[in-house]
Coordinates of C-alpha atoms and ligand atoms in Angstrom, one line a residue:
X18 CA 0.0 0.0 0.0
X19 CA 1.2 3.2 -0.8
X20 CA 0.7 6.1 2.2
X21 CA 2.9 8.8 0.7
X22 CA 2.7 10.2 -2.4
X23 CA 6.0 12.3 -3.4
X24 CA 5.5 15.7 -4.5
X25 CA 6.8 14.8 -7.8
X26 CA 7.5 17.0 -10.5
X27 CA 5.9 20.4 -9.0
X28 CA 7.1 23.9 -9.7
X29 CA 7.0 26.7 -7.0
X30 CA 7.0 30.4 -7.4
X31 CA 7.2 33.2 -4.7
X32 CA 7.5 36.7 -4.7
X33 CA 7.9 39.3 -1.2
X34 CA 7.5 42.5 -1.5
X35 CA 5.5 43.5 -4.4
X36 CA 1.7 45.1 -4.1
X37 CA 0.4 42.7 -6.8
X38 CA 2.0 39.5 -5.1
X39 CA -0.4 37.1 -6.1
X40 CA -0.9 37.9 -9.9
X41 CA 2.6 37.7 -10.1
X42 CA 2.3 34.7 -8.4
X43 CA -0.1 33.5 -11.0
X44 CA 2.4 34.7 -13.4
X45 CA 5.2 32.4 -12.5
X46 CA 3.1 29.7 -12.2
X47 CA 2.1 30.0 -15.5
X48 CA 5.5 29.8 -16.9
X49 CA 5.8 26.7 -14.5
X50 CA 3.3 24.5 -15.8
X51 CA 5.7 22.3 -17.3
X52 CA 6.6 21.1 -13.9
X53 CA 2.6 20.1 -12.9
X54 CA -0.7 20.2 -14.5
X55 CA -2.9 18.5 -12.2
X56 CA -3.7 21.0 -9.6
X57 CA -2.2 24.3 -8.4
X58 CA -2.5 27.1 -5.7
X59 CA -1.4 30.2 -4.4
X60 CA -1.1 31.5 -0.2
X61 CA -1.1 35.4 -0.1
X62 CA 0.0 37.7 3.0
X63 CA -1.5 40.9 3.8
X64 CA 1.0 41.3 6.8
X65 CA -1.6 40.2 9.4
X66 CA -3.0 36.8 8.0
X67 CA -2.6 34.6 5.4
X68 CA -5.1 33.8 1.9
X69 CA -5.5 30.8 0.0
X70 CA -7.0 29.7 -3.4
X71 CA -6.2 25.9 -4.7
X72 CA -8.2 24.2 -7.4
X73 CA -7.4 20.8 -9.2
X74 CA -6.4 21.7 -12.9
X75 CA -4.1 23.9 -15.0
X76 CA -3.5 27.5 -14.0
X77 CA -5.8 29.2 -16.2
X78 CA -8.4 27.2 -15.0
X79 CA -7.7 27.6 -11.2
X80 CA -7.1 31.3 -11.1
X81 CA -9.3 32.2 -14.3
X82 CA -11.5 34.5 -12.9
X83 CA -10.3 38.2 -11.9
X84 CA -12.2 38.3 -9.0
X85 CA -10.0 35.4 -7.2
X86 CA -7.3 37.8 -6.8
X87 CA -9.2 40.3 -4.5
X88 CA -9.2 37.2 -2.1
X89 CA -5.6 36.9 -2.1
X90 CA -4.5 40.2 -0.8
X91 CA -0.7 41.7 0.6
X92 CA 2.5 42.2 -0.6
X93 CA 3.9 38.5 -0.3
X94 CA 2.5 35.3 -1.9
X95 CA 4.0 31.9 -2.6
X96 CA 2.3 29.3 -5.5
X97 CA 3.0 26.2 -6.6
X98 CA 1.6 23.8 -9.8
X99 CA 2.1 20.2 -8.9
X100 CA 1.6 16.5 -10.4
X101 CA 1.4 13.2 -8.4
X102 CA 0.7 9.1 -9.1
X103 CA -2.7 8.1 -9.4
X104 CA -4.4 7.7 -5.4
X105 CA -3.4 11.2 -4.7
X106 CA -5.7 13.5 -6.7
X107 CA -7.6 15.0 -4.4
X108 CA -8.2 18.2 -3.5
X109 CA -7.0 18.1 0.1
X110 CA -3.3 17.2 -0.9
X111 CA -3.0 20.3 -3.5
X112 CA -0.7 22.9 -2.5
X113 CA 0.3 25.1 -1.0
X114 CA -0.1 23.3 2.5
X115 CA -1.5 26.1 4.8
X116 CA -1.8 25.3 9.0
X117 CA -2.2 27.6 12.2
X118 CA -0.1 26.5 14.9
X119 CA 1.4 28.0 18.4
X120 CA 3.5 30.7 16.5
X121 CA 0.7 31.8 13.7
X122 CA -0.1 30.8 10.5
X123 CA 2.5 29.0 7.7
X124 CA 2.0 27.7 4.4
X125 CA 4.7 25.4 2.3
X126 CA 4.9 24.7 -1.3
X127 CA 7.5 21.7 -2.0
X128 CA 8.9 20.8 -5.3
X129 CA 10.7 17.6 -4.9
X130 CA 10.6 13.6 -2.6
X131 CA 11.1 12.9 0.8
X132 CA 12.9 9.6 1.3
X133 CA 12.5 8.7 4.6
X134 CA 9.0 10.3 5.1
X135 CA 6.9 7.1 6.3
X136 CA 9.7 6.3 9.2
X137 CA 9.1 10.5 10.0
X138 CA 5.6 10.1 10.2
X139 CA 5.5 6.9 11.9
X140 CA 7.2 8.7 14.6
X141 CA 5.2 11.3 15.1
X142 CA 1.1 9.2 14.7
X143 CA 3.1 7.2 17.7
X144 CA 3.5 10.9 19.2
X145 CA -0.1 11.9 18.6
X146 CA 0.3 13.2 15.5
X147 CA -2.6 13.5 13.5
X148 CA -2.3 13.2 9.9
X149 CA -4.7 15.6 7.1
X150 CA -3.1 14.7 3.6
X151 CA -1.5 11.9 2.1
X152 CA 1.7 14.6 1.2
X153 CA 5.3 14.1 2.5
X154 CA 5.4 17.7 2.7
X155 CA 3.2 17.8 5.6
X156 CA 5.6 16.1 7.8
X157 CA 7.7 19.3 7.4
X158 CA 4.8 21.2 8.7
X159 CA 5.0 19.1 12.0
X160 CA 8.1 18.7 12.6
X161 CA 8.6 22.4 12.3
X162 CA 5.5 23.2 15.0
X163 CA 7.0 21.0 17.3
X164 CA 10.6 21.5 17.3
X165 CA 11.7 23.1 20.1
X166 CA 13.8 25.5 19.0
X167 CA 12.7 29.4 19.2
X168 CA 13.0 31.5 15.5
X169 CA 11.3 30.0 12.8
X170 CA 14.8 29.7 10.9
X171 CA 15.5 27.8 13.8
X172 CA 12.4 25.3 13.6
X173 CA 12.4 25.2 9.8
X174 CA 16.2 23.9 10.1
X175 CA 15.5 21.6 13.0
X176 CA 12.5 19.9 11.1
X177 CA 15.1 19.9 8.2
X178 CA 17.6 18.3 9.9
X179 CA 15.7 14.9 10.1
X180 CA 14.3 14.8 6.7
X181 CA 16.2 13.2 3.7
X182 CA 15.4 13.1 0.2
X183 CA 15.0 16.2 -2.2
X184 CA 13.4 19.5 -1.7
X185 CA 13.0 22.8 -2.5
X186 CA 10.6 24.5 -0.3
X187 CA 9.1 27.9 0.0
X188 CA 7.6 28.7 3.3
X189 CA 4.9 32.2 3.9
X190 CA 4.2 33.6 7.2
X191 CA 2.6 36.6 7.7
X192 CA 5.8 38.9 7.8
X193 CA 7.9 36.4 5.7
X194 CA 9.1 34.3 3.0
X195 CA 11.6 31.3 3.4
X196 CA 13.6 29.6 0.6
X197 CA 15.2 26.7 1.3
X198 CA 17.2 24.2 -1.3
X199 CA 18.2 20.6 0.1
X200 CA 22.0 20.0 0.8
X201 CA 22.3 18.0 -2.5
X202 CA 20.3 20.6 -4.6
X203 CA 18.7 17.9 -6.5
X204 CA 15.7 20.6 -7.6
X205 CA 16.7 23.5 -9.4
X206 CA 15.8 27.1 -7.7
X207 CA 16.4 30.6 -8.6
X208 CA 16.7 33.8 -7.0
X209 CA 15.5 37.4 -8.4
X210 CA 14.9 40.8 -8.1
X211 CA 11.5 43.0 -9.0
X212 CA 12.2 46.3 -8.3
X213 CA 12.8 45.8 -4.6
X214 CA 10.3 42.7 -4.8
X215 CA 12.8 39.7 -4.4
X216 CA 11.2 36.5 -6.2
X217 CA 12.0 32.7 -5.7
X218 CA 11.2 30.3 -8.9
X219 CA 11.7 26.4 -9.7
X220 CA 13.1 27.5 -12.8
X221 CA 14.9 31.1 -14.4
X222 CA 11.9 31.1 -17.5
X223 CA 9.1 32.0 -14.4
X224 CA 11.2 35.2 -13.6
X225 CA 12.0 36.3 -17.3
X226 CA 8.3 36.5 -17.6
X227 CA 7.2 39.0 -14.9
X228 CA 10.7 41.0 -15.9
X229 CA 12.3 39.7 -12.6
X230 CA 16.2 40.3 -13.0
X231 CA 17.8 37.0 -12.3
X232 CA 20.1 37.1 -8.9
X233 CA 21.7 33.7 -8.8
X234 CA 20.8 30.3 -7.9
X235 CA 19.8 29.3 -4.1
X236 CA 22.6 26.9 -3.3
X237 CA 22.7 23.8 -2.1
X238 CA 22.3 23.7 1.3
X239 CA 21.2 27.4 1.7
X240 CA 18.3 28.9 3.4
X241 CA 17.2 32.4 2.1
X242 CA 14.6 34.5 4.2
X243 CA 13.4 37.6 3.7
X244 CA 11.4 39.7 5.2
X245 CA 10.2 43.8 5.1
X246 CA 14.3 44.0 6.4
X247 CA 16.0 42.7 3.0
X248 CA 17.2 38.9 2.4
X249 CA 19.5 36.9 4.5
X250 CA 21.2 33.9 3.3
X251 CA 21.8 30.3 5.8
X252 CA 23.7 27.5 5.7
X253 CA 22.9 25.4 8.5
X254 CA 23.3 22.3 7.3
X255 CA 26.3 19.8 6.7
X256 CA 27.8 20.2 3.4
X257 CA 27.4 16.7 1.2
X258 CA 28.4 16.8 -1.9
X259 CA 26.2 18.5 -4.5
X260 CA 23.9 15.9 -6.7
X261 CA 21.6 17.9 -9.0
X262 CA 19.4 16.3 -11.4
X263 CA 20.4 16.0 -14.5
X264 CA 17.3 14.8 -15.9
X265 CA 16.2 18.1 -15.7
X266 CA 18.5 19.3 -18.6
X267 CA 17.5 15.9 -20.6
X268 CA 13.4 16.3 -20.0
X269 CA 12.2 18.2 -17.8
X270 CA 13.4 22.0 -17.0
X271 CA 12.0 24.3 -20.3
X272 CA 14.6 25.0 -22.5
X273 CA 14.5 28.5 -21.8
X274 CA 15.4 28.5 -18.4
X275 CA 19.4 28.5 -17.2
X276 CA 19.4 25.3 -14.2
X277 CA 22.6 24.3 -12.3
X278 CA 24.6 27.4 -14.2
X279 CA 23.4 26.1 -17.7
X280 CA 20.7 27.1 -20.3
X281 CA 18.7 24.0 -20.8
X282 CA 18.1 24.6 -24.7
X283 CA 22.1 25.2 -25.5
X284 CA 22.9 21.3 -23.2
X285 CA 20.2 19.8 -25.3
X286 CA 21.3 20.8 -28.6
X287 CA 24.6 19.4 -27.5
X288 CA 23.4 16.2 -26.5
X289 CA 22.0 16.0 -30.3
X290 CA 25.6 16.5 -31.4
X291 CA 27.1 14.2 -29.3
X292 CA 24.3 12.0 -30.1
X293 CA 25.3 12.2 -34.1
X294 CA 29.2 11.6 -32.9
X295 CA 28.0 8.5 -31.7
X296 CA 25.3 7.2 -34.0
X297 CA 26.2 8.0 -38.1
X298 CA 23.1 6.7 -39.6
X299 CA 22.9 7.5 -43.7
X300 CA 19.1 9.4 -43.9
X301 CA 17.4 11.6 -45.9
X302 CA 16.1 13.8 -42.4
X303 CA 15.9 14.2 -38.7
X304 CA 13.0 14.5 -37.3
X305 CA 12.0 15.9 -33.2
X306 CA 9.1 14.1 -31.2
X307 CA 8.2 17.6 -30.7
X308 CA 8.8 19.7 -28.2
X309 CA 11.3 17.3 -25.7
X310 CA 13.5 16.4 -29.0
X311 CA 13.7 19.4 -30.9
X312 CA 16.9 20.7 -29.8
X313 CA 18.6 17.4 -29.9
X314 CA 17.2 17.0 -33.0
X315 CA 18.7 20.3 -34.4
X316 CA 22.0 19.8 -32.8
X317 CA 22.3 16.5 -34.5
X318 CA 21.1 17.6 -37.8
X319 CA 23.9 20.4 -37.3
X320 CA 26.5 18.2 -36.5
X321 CA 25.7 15.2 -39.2
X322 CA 24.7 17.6 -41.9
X323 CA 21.5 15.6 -42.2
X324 CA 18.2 18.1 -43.0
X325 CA 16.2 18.7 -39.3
X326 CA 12.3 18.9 -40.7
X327 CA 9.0 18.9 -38.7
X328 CA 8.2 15.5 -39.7
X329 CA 5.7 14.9 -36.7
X330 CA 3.3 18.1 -35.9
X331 CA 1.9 18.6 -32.5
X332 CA -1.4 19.3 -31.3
X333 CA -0.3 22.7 -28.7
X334 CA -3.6 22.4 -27.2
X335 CA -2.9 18.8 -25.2
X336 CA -1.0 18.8 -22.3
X337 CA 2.7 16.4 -21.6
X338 CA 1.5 12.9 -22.5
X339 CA 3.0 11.2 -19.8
X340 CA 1.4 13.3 -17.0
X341 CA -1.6 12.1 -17.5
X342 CA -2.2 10.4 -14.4
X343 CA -3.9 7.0 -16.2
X344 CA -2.3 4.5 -18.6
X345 CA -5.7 4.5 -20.8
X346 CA -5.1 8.2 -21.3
X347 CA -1.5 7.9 -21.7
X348 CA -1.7 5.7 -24.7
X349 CA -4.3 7.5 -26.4
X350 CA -2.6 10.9 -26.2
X351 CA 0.2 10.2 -28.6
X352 CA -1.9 10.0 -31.0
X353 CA -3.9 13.2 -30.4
X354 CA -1.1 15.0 -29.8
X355 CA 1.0 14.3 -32.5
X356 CA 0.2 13.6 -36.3
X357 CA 2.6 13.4 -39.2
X358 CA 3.2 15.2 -42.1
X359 CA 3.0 12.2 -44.9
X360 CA 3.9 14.3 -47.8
X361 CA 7.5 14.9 -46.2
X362 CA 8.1 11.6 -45.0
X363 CA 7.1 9.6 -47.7
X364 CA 9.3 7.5 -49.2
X365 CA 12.1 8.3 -47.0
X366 CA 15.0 7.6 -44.6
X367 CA 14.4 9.1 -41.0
X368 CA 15.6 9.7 -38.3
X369 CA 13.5 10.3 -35.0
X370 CA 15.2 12.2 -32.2
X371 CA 13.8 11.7 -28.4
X372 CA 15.2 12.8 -25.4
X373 CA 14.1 9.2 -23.4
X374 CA 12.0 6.3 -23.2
X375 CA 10.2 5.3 -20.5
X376 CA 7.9 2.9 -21.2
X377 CA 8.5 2.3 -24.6
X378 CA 5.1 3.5 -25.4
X379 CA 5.4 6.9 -27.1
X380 CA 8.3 5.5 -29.4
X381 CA 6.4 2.4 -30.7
X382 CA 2.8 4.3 -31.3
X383 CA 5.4 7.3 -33.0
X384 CA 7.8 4.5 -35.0
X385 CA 4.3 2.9 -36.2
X386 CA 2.6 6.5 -37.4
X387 CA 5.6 7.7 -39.1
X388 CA 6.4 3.9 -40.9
X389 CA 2.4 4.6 -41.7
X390 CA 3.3 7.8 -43.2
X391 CA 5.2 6.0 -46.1
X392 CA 8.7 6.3 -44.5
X393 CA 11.1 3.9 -46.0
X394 CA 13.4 3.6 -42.7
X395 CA 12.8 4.8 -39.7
X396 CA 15.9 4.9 -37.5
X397 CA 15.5 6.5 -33.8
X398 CA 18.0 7.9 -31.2
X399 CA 17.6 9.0 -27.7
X400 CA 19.9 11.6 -26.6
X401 CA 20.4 10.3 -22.7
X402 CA 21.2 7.1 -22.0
X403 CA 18.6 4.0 -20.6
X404 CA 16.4 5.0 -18.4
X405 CA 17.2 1.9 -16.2
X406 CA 16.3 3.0 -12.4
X407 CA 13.2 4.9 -10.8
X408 CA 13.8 8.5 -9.1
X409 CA 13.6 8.9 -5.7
X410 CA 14.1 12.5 -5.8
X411 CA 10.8 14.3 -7.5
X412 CA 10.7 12.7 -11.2
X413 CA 8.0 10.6 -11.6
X414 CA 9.4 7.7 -13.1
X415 CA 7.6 4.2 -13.0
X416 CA 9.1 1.7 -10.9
X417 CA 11.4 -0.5 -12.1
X418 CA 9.3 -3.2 -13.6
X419 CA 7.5 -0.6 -15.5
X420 CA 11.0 0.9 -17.2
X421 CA 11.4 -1.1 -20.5
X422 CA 15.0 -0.9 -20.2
X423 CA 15.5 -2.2 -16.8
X424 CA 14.5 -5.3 -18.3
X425 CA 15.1 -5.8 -22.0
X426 CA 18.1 -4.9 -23.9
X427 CA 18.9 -2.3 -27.0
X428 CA 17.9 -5.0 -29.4
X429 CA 14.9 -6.0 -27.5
X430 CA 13.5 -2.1 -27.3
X431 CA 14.7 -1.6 -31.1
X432 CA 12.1 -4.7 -32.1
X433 CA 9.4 -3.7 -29.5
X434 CA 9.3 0.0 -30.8
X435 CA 9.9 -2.1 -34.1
X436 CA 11.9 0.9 -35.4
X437 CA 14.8 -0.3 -38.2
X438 CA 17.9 0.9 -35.4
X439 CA 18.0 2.1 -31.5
X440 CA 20.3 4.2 -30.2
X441 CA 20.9 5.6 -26.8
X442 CA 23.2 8.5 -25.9
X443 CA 26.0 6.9 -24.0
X444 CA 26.6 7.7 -20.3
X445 CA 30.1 9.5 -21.4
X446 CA 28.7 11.1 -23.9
X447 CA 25.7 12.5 -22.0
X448 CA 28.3 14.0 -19.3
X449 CA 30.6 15.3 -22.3
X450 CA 27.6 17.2 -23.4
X451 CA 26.3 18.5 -19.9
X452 CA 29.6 19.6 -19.7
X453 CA 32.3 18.1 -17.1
X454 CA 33.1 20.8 -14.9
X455 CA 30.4 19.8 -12.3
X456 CA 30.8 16.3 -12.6
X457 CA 28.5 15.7 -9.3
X458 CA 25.1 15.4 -10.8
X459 CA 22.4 12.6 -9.8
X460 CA 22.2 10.2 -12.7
X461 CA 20.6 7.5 -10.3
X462 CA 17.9 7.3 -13.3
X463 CA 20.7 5.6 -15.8
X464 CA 23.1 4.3 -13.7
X465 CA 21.4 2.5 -10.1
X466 CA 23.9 5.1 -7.9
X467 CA 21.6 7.2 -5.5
X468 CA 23.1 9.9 -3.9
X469 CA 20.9 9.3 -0.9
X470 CA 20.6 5.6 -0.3
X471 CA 16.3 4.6 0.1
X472 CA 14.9 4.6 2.7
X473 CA 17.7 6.6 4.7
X474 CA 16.7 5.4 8.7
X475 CA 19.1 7.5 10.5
X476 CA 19.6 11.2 9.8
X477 CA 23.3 12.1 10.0
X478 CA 25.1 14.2 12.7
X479 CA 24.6 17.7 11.4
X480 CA 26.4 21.0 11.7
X481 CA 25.5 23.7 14.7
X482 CA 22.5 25.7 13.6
X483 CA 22.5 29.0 12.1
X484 CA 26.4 30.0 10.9
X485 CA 25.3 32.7 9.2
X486 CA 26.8 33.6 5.6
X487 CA 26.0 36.8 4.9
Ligands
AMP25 P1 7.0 6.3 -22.6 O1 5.9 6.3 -23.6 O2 6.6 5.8 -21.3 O3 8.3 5.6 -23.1 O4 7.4 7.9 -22.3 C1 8.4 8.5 -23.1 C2 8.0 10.0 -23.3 O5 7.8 10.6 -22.1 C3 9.2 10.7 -24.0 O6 8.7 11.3 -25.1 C4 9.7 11.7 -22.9 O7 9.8 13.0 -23.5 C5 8.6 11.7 -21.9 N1 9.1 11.6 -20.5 C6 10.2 11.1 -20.1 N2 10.3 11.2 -18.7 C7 9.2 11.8 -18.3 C8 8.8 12.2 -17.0 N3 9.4 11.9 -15.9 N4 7.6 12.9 -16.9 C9 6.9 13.1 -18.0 N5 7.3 12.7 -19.3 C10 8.4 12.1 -19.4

């Protein structure tokens, strides 16, 4: 039975400071939609007390109506768009959490997984704690409201201490806002500036669109409150060595946005080049599953000389296929989403860029429509390596059973997908392309090595509290 559900895949957005917190808010989480589409919400402060507004859906639909905003007054606001396995889409576990306890009000919005969250919350039912979502995140809540430490940097940090696993977290009070990015910085998080309105965002696209100047990165490790006073920046925790995801250049982070120091768009075009060092296939094109492959798909035509067309044209109006929370939907979305165009194809040798397979799904029903199309060859490449081992850290990847290639090898994929040649990206060639000066990243999802072994029992002796960096 499963009791947690991970807060997999969200995106969070926050912004202190600004008179029109909340439709900024709205704003960010707009451009973050990537990162969720299943529900979304948005906890405003006027200075005294705190406003909510959650819905289940995209965006648009949550916060479509003007009038929503008058509800969602102050100066500070924090938002998050989130997606979670099947079981958990209900309306109490949406985002952000908001609770009254001894100090006041708080609300959290958490992209990312907590590892050793059943163990936590164990614990504390045997304690009398009592229990209102299914979210891990909610265990931060009560660890924080009883810790027993005074400040709330203080508490947030204690609860931190015991939890393990990946987060990035923004907390609202009534008088502040709290940033805080796990010591292994698995989740990417961004700081900025709006006028004298700082912001906080999963990714750098969310600022570019409310013309936030981007600050920097919040680090690994570091804790970032501000308040009326300015920001502060905390590093209470021990250092471990940094592990960010690097699945978010492959898939997930928009190619706009600049993640761990790099723009997402320029790492994938390089994987496409890499990708055509690796694999020379004689073809008349290269074609993108549109949009995850199209700069892989461009970098490789670049590099192989081979003509990049729009072979496969996609439907803008439905939503990532693989978020769809059930398989039936899943399967039939390829096909609405994507159609090809026969004219171009017919008759020819192509190439079909991707940047993973999963399943194995999307690449058969994709090999089948463009072989339908009248293509004489269709060859395809995926510009990261096998996708052998589930995440534990806030990508929703299937367990292992349900990963084709934890079980069956190139060959077998090539003849289930029944495309003429497979290729995968090798595991050199995806850290050539990512670039090897941070040579630290998570690649648990190709190669079985997690950072943060599952479930961690015992949290690790930690560092004093509070050495304050500047
Ligand atoms: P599948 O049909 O299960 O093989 O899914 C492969 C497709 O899902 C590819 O086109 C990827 O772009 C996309 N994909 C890969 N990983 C994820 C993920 N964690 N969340 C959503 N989509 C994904």
């Amino acid at each position: 039975m499963k009791l947690y559900c991970p807060e997999e895949e969200c995106g969070i957005f926050g912004i202190f400071g600004h008179p029109e917190a909340a439709n900024l808010t709205y704003l960010g989480l707009y451009a973050l939609q990537h990162r969720g589409q299943e529900s979304c919400g948005i906890v405003s402060s006027d200075g005294a007390s705190l406003h909510a507004h959650k819905g289940m859906g995209l965006v648009a639909d949550v916060f479509g109506n003007q009038e929503i905003f008058k509800q969602l007054p102050g100066e500070g606001a924090i938002g998050h768009v989130r997606y979670s396995t099947t079981g958990s889409s209900v309306i109490k576990n949406v985002q952000p959490i908001m609770v009254d306890y001894s100090r006041g009000s708080i609300a959290v919005a958490h992209n990312g997984n907590i590892v050793n969250a059943q163990i936590i919350k164990d614990e504390l039912e045997a304690w009398g704690s009592i229990f209102q979502t299914t979210m891990d995140t909610e265990i931060i809540v009560h660890l924080l409201a009883t810790s027993k430490t005074s400040s709330l940097l203080e508490r947030i940090a204690d609860a931190l201490q015991r939890i393990r696993g990946a987060y990035c977290l923004l907390f609202q009070t009534e008088t502040r806002m709290i940033a805080v990015r796990d010591p292994h910085g698995y989740r990417p998080l961004c700081l900025g500036k709006l006028g004298n309105a700082y912001v906080v965002a999963s990714e750098s696209c969310a600022l570019d669109l409310i013309e936030a100047e981007f600050i920097r990165e919040i680090e690994p490790g570091e804790i970032v409150e501000i308040t009326k006073n300015g920001m502060t920046s905390h590093f209470p925790f021990k250092k471990v060595a940094p592990a960010p995801c690097i699945f978010e250049f492959v898939y997930f982070a928009r190619p706009d946005s600049t993640i761990f120091g790099k723009n997402v768009y320029l790492v994938r075009k390089e994987l496409g080049r890499q990708l055509a060092r690796e694999f020379r296939i004689e073809a008349d094109m290269v074609i993108p599953v549109p949009d995850s492959g199209v700069p892989a798909a461009m970098g490789y035509a670049e590099e192989s000389g081979i003509p990049f067309e729009l072979g496969l044209i996609r439907n803008h109006y439905v939503g990532r296929t693989f978020i769809e929370p059930q398989q039936a939907i899943r399967h039939f979305g390829v096909k609405i989403k994507l159609n090809p165009v026969r004219e171009l194809i017919k008759g020819k040798r192509v190439i079909v860029i991707d940047d993973s397979i999963v399943r194995g799904t999307t690449s058969r029903k994709i090999v089948k429509m463009v072989r339908n199309a009248g293509a004489s060859e269709v060859h395809v490449l995926i510009s990261s390596p096998p996708t052998s081992y589930p995440c534990y850290y806030g990508i929703d990847t299937p367990n292992r059973k349900e990963l084709i290639s934890s079980s069956h090898t190139v060959d077998e994929i090539r003849r289930y997908i029944t495309a003429d040649s497979l290729g995968y990206l090798t595991p050199e060639g995806l850290t050539q392309a990512v670039g090897t000066e941070n040579t630290s990243y998570c690649r648990a999802c190709f190669t079985g090595d997690y950072p943060i072994k599952f479930p961690q029992l015992r949290p690790e002796p930690q560092l004093g509290l509070f050495e304050k960096e500047s």
